[in-house]
Amino acid sequence: MSRGGQRDERRSIAYVFPVYNEAENVELLHATVCRVTRDLADRYRFTFIYVDDGSEDDSASRLQALADADDRVTVIELARNFGHQAAVTAGLDLADADAVIVMDSDLQDPPRVSLDLIAKWRQGYEVVYAQRRSRRDSPFKKLTASAFYWLLRRIASVDIPPDTGDFRLLDRKVVEELRRFRERDRFLRGLVSYIGFRQTGVLFDRDERHAGTTGYSLGKMVRLAADGILGFSAAPLKMISRLGYGISLLSFLGIVYAVGVKVLAPETAVPGWAFTSIALFFLSGVQITMQGVLGSYIGRTYTEAQGRPLYTVSSVRTAGEPRVPAQAAPDRSAQPGDRVSNR
């Protein structure tokens, strides 16, 4: 890339923003990010990739207006809502930069913190994650998040830092490695921890949502938690075996007790219809639970075996170029290795 007839030696950094019904936030978000990165413009070339994840409000048109006004902006429109993790993946697949910063679009991730991520990257770290020191969320959200990370740290096969989301900086080599992982039930922060490289954290205080409502309903949060647990731990399967062993032991002790009463004190033996009924219902519930856990793993295996694309792209507006409609694009699902030019 040349500037004024000279080769531009600046390193490139791309911001990736997944967007779902954030029409009230995107303009302020872009203005804020541009402001906080202005002082580093002499050292880095910044680009901004917005991934519209099938928004139902005015997000798409507002993002197109940003692209018209700023040739550093790229807008990727997905054909429907594929979910937060798929939207982030689409941005990572199409980013071409020395480092990529992933941020949410609701301004709860303060753009100023990204400068701290860049400073750590300059020190040689390939992954710099933003770790929440405090968060302005509801008590229920705080409680469930704490419980999830507590459980995850104890059963996951990789060390996933607590109180972290997808707000992080990834070096080019990490992004290229991450593109190789194409499982559908994605838990990106777990994948990044699994990949390795030099990683460190930056503490920050999470802000309140600027406007609108969260796109993460309770059901979506539960599914994301399940992806984290089932994708990085076989503990639920081991717990099934241990529970089975425990029930077998209790059953054996019950048999010993029943035989002992029958032999040593037959006059006290009373037909235990209630006990038998409770035991049957209990064992039936345990068996159904076991089948549900097994079914979760089998379902994930079936989904992966289908080999479907992670997402479908409707159109891409590359910086300074006209919008590419869906019918003109040869492949609607971006694959590893595809790029959006960093200008």
Coordinates of C-alpha atoms in Angstrom, one line a residue:
M1 CA 0.0 0.0 0.0
S2 CA 1.4 3.3 -1.0
R3 CA 0.8 6.8 0.5
G4 CA 2.1 9.8 -1.3
G5 CA 4.2 7.7 -3.7
Q6 CA 6.0 6.0 -0.7
R7 CA 5.5 2.6 0.7
D8 CA 3.3 2.6 3.9
E9 CA 5.4 0.9 6.5
R10 CA 2.7 1.1 9.2
R11 CA 1.4 -2.1 10.8
S12 CA -2.3 -2.8 10.2
I13 CA -5.0 -3.4 12.8
A14 CA -8.5 -4.4 12.0
Y15 CA -11.5 -4.0 14.4
V16 CA -14.3 -6.6 14.1
F17 CA -17.7 -5.6 15.4
P18 CA -20.6 -8.1 15.3
V19 CA -23.8 -6.2 15.0
Y20 CA -27.4 -7.3 15.7
N21 CA -30.1 -4.7 16.1
E22 CA -27.6 -2.0 17.2
A23 CA -28.9 0.9 15.1
E24 CA -28.8 3.3 18.0
N25 CA -25.2 2.5 18.8
V26 CA -23.2 2.0 15.6
E27 CA -22.7 5.7 14.8
L28 CA -21.5 6.6 18.3
L29 CA -19.4 3.4 18.4
H30 CA -17.6 4.3 15.1
A31 CA -17.0 7.9 16.1
T32 CA -15.6 6.8 19.5
V33 CA -13.3 4.2 18.0
C34 CA -12.0 6.7 15.4
R35 CA -11.4 9.2 18.1
V36 CA -9.4 6.9 20.4
T37 CA -7.3 5.5 17.6
R38 CA -6.5 8.9 16.0
D39 CA -3.3 9.4 18.0
L40 CA -1.9 6.1 16.8
A41 CA -2.7 6.7 13.1
D42 CA 1.0 7.6 12.4
R43 CA 2.1 4.1 13.5
Y44 CA -0.9 1.9 12.5
R45 CA -3.3 1.6 9.6
F46 CA -6.8 1.0 11.1
T47 CA -9.7 -0.6 9.4
F48 CA -13.2 -1.4 10.7
I49 CA -15.2 -4.5 9.8
Y50 CA -18.9 -4.5 10.8
V51 CA -20.7 -7.8 10.5
D52 CA -24.5 -7.3 10.3
D53 CA -25.9 -10.5 11.7
G54 CA -29.3 -10.3 10.1
S55 CA -30.4 -7.2 12.1
E56 CA -34.2 -6.5 12.0
D57 CA -33.8 -2.7 12.7
D58 CA -32.1 0.0 10.7
S59 CA -28.5 -1.3 11.5
A60 CA -27.7 -2.3 7.9
S61 CA -28.5 1.1 6.3
R62 CA -26.6 3.0 9.1
L63 CA -23.6 0.7 8.5
Q64 CA -23.7 1.4 4.8
A65 CA -23.7 5.1 5.6
L66 CA -20.6 4.6 7.6
A67 CA -19.0 2.8 4.7
D68 CA -19.9 5.7 2.4
A69 CA -18.4 8.2 4.7
D70 CA -15.2 6.3 5.7
D71 CA -13.2 4.2 3.2
R72 CA -11.7 2.3 6.1
V73 CA -15.1 0.6 6.8
T74 CA -16.1 -2.7 5.5
V75 CA -19.7 -4.0 6.0
I76 CA -20.5 -7.7 5.8
E77 CA -24.2 -8.5 5.7
L78 CA -25.1 -12.1 6.7
A79 CA -28.1 -13.6 5.0
R80 CA -29.9 -14.2 8.3
N81 CA -29.1 -14.2 12.0
F82 CA -26.5 -16.9 12.6
G83 CA -25.5 -15.8 16.1
H84 CA -22.8 -13.8 17.7
Q85 CA -20.0 -16.4 17.4
A86 CA -20.7 -17.0 13.7
A87 CA -20.7 -13.2 13.1
V88 CA -17.3 -12.8 14.8
T89 CA -16.0 -15.7 12.8
A90 CA -17.2 -14.1 9.5
G91 CA -15.2 -10.9 10.5
L92 CA -12.1 -12.9 11.4
D93 CA -12.3 -14.9 8.1
L94 CA -12.3 -11.7 6.1
A95 CA -9.8 -9.6 8.0
D96 CA -6.4 -9.1 6.6
A97 CA -4.3 -7.3 9.2
D98 CA -1.3 -7.7 11.5
A99 CA -3.7 -7.8 14.5
V100 CA -7.5 -8.0 14.9
I101 CA -9.5 -6.6 17.8
V102 CA -12.9 -8.1 18.5
M103 CA -15.4 -5.9 20.3
D104 CA -19.1 -5.9 20.9
S105 CA -21.2 -3.1 19.4
D106 CA -23.2 -2.0 22.4
L107 CA -20.3 0.1 23.9
Q108 CA -20.1 -2.0 27.0
D109 CA -16.6 -2.8 25.8
P110 CA -15.0 0.6 26.1
P111 CA -13.1 1.4 22.9
R112 CA -10.4 3.2 24.9
V113 CA -9.4 -0.2 26.4
S114 CA -8.4 -1.4 22.9
L115 CA -5.3 1.0 23.2
D116 CA -4.2 -1.0 26.2
L117 CA -4.6 -4.2 24.2
I118 CA -2.4 -2.7 21.5
A119 CA 0.2 -1.7 24.0
K120 CA 0.5 -5.3 25.3
W121 CA 0.7 -6.6 21.7
R122 CA 3.6 -4.3 21.1
Q123 CA 5.3 -6.0 24.0
G124 CA 5.2 -9.3 22.1
Y125 CA 2.0 -11.0 23.3
E126 CA 0.0 -12.7 20.5
V127 CA -3.3 -12.8 22.4
V128 CA -4.4 -9.9 24.7
Y129 CA -7.8 -10.4 26.3
A130 CA -9.8 -7.8 28.2
Q131 CA -10.7 -9.1 31.7
R132 CA -13.6 -7.5 33.5
R133 CA -12.7 -6.0 36.9
S134 CA -16.2 -4.9 37.4
R135 CA -19.4 -4.9 35.3
R136 CA -22.6 -2.9 35.3
D137 CA -25.1 -5.8 34.7
S138 CA -28.1 -7.1 36.6
P139 CA -27.5 -9.2 39.7
F140 CA -28.8 -12.2 37.9
K141 CA -26.4 -11.7 35.0
K142 CA -23.5 -11.3 37.4
L143 CA -24.5 -14.4 39.4
T144 CA -24.9 -16.7 36.3
A145 CA -21.7 -15.4 34.8
S146 CA -19.7 -16.1 38.0
A147 CA -21.3 -19.6 38.3
F148 CA -20.5 -20.4 34.7
Y149 CA -16.8 -19.4 34.9
W150 CA -16.5 -21.2 38.2
L151 CA -17.8 -24.4 36.7
L152 CA -15.9 -24.0 33.5
R153 CA -12.5 -23.5 35.2
R154 CA -13.0 -26.8 37.1
I155 CA -14.1 -29.1 34.3
A156 CA -12.7 -27.6 31.1
S157 CA -9.8 -29.3 29.5
V158 CA -8.2 -25.9 28.7
D159 CA -7.5 -22.9 31.0
I160 CA -10.1 -20.3 30.0
P161 CA -9.5 -17.0 31.9
P162 CA -12.5 -16.0 34.1
D163 CA -14.6 -12.9 33.5
T164 CA -13.5 -12.6 29.9
G165 CA -15.7 -12.3 26.8
D166 CA -14.7 -12.0 23.1
F167 CA -13.2 -8.5 23.6
R168 CA -9.6 -9.2 22.8
L169 CA -6.7 -8.6 20.4
L170 CA -5.4 -11.5 18.2
D171 CA -2.2 -11.4 16.3
R172 CA -2.3 -12.4 12.6
K173 CA -0.8 -15.8 13.3
V174 CA -3.5 -16.5 15.9
V175 CA -6.2 -15.5 13.5
E176 CA -4.8 -17.7 10.8
E177 CA -4.7 -20.6 13.2
L178 CA -8.2 -19.9 14.4
R179 CA -9.5 -20.1 10.8
R180 CA -8.6 -23.8 10.8
F181 CA -11.2 -24.5 13.5
R182 CA -14.6 -24.8 11.8
E183 CA -16.9 -26.5 14.3
R184 CA -20.4 -25.1 14.3
D185 CA -21.0 -25.0 18.1
R186 CA -18.4 -22.3 18.6
F187 CA -17.0 -21.0 21.8
L188 CA -14.3 -18.6 20.5
R189 CA -12.7 -17.7 23.8
G190 CA -12.3 -21.4 24.5
L191 CA -10.8 -21.9 21.0
V192 CA -8.3 -19.1 21.5
S193 CA -7.2 -20.6 24.9
Y194 CA -6.9 -24.0 23.2
I195 CA -4.7 -22.6 20.4
G196 CA -2.1 -21.2 22.8
F197 CA 0.6 -18.6 22.0
R198 CA 1.6 -16.0 24.4
Q199 CA -1.4 -14.6 26.2
T200 CA -2.0 -12.0 28.8
G201 CA -4.9 -10.0 30.1
V202 CA -5.8 -6.3 30.6
L203 CA -8.2 -5.4 33.5
F204 CA -11.1 -3.0 32.7
D205 CA -14.4 -1.8 34.1
R206 CA -17.3 -2.8 31.8
D207 CA -19.7 0.0 31.0
E208 CA -23.5 -0.1 30.7
R209 CA -25.1 -0.7 27.4
H210 CA -25.5 2.6 25.7
A211 CA -28.8 2.0 24.0
G212 CA -31.1 -0.8 22.9
T213 CA -31.5 -4.2 24.4
T214 CA -29.1 -7.1 24.5
G215 CA -29.3 -9.7 21.7
Y216 CA -28.3 -12.4 24.2
S217 CA -31.5 -13.8 25.6
L218 CA -31.4 -16.3 28.5
G219 CA -31.8 -19.1 26.0
K220 CA -28.8 -17.9 23.9
M221 CA -26.7 -17.5 27.1
V222 CA -27.6 -21.1 28.1
R223 CA -26.6 -22.4 24.7
L224 CA -23.3 -20.5 24.7
A225 CA -22.6 -22.0 28.2
A226 CA -23.4 -25.4 26.9
D227 CA -21.0 -24.9 23.9
G228 CA -18.3 -23.9 26.3
I229 CA -18.8 -26.9 28.6
L230 CA -19.6 -29.6 26.0
G231 CA -17.0 -28.3 23.6
F232 CA -14.1 -28.3 26.0
S233 CA -14.9 -31.0 28.6
A234 CA -15.9 -34.6 28.8
A235 CA -16.8 -34.1 32.5
P236 CA -20.6 -34.6 31.9
L237 CA -19.9 -38.0 30.4
K238 CA -17.6 -38.9 33.4
M239 CA -20.3 -37.7 35.8
I240 CA -22.7 -40.1 34.2
S241 CA -20.4 -43.0 35.0
R242 CA -19.8 -41.8 38.5
L243 CA -23.5 -41.3 39.1
G244 CA -24.1 -44.8 37.8
Y245 CA -21.5 -46.2 40.1
G246 CA -23.0 -44.3 43.1
I247 CA -26.5 -45.6 42.3
S248 CA -25.2 -49.2 42.0
L249 CA -23.5 -48.9 45.3
L250 CA -26.6 -47.6 47.0
S251 CA -28.6 -50.4 45.4
F252 CA -26.1 -53.0 46.7
L253 CA -26.3 -51.5 50.2
G254 CA -30.1 -51.5 50.0
I255 CA -30.0 -55.2 49.0
V256 CA -27.7 -56.0 52.0
Y257 CA -30.0 -54.1 54.3
A258 CA -33.2 -55.8 53.0
V259 CA -31.6 -59.3 53.4
G260 CA -30.3 -58.4 56.8
V261 CA -33.7 -57.3 58.0
K262 CA -35.3 -60.4 56.5
V263 CA -32.9 -62.7 58.2
L264 CA -32.2 -61.0 61.5
A265 CA -35.5 -59.3 62.3
P266 CA -38.2 -60.7 60.0
E267 CA -41.0 -59.4 62.3
T268 CA -40.0 -55.8 61.5
A269 CA -40.1 -56.3 57.7
V270 CA -42.8 -54.2 56.1
P271 CA -43.7 -54.3 52.4
G272 CA -42.1 -51.1 51.0
W273 CA -44.4 -50.1 48.2
A274 CA -43.7 -46.4 48.7
F275 CA -40.0 -46.9 48.8
T276 CA -40.1 -49.1 45.7
S277 CA -42.2 -46.4 43.8
I278 CA -39.8 -43.6 44.8
A279 CA -36.8 -45.6 43.8
L280 CA -38.3 -46.4 40.4
F281 CA -39.1 -42.8 39.7
F282 CA -35.6 -41.7 40.9
L283 CA -33.8 -44.2 38.7
S284 CA -36.1 -43.3 35.7
G285 CA -35.2 -39.6 36.1
V286 CA -31.5 -40.5 36.3
Q287 CA -31.7 -42.6 33.2
I288 CA -33.5 -39.8 31.3
T289 CA -30.9 -37.3 32.4
M290 CA -28.1 -39.6 31.3
Q291 CA -29.7 -40.0 27.9
G292 CA -30.1 -36.2 27.6
V293 CA -26.4 -35.7 28.2
L294 CA -25.4 -38.4 25.7
G295 CA -27.9 -36.9 23.2
S296 CA -26.2 -33.5 23.5
Y297 CA -22.8 -35.0 22.5
I298 CA -24.4 -37.2 19.8
G299 CA -26.3 -34.1 18.4
R300 CA -23.1 -32.1 18.2
T301 CA -21.4 -34.9 16.4
Y302 CA -24.3 -35.2 13.9
T303 CA -24.2 -31.4 13.3
E304 CA -20.5 -31.5 12.6
A305 CA -20.9 -34.5 10.3
Q306 CA -23.3 -32.5 8.1
G307 CA -20.4 -30.1 7.2
R308 CA -22.6 -27.1 6.4
P309 CA -21.1 -23.6 6.1
L310 CA -20.9 -21.7 9.4
Y311 CA -22.7 -18.7 7.9
T312 CA -24.0 -17.3 4.6
V313 CA -23.0 -13.8 3.3
S314 CA -25.6 -11.7 1.6
S315 CA -23.3 -8.9 0.5
V316 CA -20.0 -7.3 1.3
R317 CA -19.2 -3.6 1.1
T318 CA -15.4 -3.3 0.9
A319 CA -13.8 0.0 1.8
G320 CA -14.1 2.4 -1.2
E321 CA -15.7 -0.2 -3.4
P322 CA -19.4 -0.7 -4.5
R323 CA -21.6 -3.1 -2.7
V324 CA -21.3 -6.7 -3.9
P325 CA -24.8 -8.2 -4.1
A326 CA -25.5 -11.9 -3.2
Q327 CA -26.2 -12.9 -6.8
A328 CA -22.8 -11.6 -8.0
A329 CA -20.8 -13.5 -5.4
P330 CA -19.5 -16.9 -6.5
D331 CA -19.4 -18.3 -2.9
R332 CA -21.8 -17.0 -0.3
S333 CA -19.9 -18.5 2.7
A334 CA -16.5 -17.1 3.3
Q335 CA -13.9 -19.8 3.7
P336 CA -10.5 -19.7 5.5
G337 CA -8.1 -17.7 3.4
D338 CA -10.6 -15.2 2.0
R339 CA -9.6 -11.6 2.7
V340 CA -10.9 -8.1 2.8
S341 CA -8.2 -5.7 1.8
N342 CA -6.8 -3.5 4.6
R343 CA -6.5 0.0 3.4

